[in-house]
PDB file of C-alpha atoms in Angstrom:
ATOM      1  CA  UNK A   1       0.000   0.000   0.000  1.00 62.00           C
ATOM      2  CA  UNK A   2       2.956   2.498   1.029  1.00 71.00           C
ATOM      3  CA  UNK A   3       4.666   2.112  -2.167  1.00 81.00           C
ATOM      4  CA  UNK A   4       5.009   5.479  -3.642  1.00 79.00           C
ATOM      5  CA  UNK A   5       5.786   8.260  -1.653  1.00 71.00           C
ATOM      6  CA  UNK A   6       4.172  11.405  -2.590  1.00 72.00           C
ATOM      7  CA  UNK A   7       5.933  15.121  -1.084  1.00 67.00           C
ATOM      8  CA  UNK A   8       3.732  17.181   0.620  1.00 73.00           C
ATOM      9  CA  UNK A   9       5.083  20.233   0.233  1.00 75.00           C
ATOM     10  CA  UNK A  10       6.124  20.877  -3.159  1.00 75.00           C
ATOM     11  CA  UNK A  11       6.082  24.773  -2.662  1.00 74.00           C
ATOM     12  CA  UNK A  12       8.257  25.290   0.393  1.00 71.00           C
ATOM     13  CA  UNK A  13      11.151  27.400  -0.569  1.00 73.00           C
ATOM     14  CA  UNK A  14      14.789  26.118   0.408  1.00 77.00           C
ATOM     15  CA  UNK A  15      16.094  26.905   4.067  1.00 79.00           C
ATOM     16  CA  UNK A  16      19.485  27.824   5.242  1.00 84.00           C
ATOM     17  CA  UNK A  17      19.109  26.372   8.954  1.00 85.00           C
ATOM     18  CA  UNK A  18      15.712  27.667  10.114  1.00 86.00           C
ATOM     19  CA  UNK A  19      15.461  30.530   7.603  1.00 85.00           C
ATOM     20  CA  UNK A  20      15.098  31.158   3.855  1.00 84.00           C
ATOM     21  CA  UNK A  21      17.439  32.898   1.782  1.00 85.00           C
ATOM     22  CA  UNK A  22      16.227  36.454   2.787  1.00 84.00           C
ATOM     23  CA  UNK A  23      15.764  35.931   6.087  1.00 88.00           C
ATOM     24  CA  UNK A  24      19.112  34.496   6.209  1.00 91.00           C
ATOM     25  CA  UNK A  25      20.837  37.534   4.298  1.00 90.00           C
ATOM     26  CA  UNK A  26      18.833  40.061   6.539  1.00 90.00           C
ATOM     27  CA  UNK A  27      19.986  38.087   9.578  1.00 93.00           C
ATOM     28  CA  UNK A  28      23.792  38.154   7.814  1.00 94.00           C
ATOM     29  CA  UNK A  29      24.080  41.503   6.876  1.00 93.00           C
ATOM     30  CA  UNK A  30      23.996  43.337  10.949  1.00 93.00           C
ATOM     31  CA  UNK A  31      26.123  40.109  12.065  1.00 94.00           C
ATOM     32  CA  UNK A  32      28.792  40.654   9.788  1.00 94.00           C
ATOM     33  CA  UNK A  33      28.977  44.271  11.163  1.00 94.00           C
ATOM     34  CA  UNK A  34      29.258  43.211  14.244  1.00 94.00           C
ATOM     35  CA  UNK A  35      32.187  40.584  13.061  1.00 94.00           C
ATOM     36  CA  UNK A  36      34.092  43.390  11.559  1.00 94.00           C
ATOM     37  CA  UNK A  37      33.383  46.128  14.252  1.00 94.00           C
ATOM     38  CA  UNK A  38      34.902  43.605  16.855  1.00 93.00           C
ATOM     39  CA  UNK A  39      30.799  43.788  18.648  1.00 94.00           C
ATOM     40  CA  UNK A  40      29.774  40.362  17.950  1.00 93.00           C
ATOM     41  CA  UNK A  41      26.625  40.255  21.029  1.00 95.00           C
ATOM     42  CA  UNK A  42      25.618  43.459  19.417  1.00 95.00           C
ATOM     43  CA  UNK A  43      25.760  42.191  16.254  1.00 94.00           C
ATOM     44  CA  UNK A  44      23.932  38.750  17.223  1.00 95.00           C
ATOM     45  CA  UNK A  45      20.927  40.930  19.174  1.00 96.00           C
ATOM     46  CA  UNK A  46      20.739  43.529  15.464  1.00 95.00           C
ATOM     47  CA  UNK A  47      20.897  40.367  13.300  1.00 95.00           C
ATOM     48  CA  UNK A  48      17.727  38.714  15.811  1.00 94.00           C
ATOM     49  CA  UNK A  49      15.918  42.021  15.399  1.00 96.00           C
ATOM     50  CA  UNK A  50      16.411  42.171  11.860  1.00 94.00           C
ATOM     51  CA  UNK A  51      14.910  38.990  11.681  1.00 92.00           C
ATOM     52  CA  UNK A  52      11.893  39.313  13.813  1.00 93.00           C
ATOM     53  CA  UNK A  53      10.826  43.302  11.862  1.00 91.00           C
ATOM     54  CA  UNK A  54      10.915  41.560   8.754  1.00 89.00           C
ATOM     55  CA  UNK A  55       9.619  38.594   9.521  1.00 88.00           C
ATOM     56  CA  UNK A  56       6.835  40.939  10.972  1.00 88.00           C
ATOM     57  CA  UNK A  57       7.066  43.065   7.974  1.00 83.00           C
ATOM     58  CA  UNK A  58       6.828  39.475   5.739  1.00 82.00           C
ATOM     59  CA  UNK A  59       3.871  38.042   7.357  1.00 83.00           C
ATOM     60  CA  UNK A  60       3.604  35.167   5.424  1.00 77.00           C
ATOM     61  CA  UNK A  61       3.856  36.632   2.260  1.00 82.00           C
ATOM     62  CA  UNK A  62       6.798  35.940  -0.384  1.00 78.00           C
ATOM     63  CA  UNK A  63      10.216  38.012  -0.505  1.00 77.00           C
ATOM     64  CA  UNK A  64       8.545  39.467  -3.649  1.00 83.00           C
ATOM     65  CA  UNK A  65       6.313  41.371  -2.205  1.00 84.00           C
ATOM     66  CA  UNK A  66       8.730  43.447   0.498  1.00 81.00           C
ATOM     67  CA  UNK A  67      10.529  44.439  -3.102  1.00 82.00           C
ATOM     68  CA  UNK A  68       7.562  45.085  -4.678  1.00 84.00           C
ATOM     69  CA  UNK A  69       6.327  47.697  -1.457  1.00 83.00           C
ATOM     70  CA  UNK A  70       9.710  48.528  -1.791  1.00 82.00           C
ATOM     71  CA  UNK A  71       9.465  49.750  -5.483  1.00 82.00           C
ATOM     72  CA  UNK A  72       6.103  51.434  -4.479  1.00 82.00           C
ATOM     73  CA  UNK A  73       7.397  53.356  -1.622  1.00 81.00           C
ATOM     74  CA  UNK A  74      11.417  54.072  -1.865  1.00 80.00           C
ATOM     75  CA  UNK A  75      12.883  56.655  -4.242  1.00 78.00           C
ATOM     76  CA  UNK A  76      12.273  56.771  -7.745  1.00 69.00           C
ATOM     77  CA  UNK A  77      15.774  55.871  -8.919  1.00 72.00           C
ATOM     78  CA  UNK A  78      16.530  53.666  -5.868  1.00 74.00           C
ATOM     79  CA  UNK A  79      16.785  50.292  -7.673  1.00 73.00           C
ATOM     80  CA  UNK A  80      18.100  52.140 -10.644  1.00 75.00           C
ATOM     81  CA  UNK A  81      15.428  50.110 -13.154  1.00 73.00           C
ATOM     82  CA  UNK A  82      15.487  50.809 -16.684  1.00 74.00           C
ATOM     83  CA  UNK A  83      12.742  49.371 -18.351  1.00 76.00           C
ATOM     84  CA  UNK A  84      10.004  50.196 -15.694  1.00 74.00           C
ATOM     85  CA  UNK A  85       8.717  53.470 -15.343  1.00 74.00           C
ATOM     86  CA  UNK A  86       9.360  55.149 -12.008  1.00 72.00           C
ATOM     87  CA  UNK A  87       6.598  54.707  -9.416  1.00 73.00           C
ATOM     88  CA  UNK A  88       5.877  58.395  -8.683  1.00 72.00           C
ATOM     89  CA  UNK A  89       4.137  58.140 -12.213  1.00 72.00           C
ATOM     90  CA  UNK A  90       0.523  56.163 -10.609  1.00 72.00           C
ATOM     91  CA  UNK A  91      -1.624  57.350 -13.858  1.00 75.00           C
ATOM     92  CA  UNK A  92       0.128  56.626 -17.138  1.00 67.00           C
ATOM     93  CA  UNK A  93      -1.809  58.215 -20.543  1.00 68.00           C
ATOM     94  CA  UNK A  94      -1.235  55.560 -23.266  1.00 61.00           C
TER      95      UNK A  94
END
């Protein structure tokens, strides 16, 4: 009867440890400072409340949409984009 084995989550995006890749790289970024500025508790208690805002800030949701409210709300020529018009410009006349 147990033959096949079917996954059960086929969605579930790859972990580093406990975390996904931007989780991981927000927890990465204030430990490194604190590495290279010689404050590694300070860096450890930055990196877990990096972690915890944007997990807050996540809430579920993919990493796509923090860079899409990102795009929305951030200076025009913060991500430098080329092809897509700047997001001051709401109404477009085409």
């Amino acid at each position: 009867m147990d033959q096949y084995s079917i996954p059960r989550h086929l969605d579930d995006p790859e972990l580093i440890g406990f975390w996904t890749l931007d989780e991981f790289l927000i927890m990465l970024i204030p430990f490194g400072w604190g590495i290279l500025a010689q404050h590694i508790v300070i860096g450890l208690l930055l990196s877990v409340a990096a972690w915890f805002f944007y997990r807050k800030l996540k809430a579920g949701r993919s990493m796509y949409w923090v860079l899409h409210f990102a795009y929305w709300n951030l200076p025009g020529g913060f991500f430098g984009l080329k092809v897509a018009p700047p997001s001051h410009l709401r109404v477009m006349a085409g």
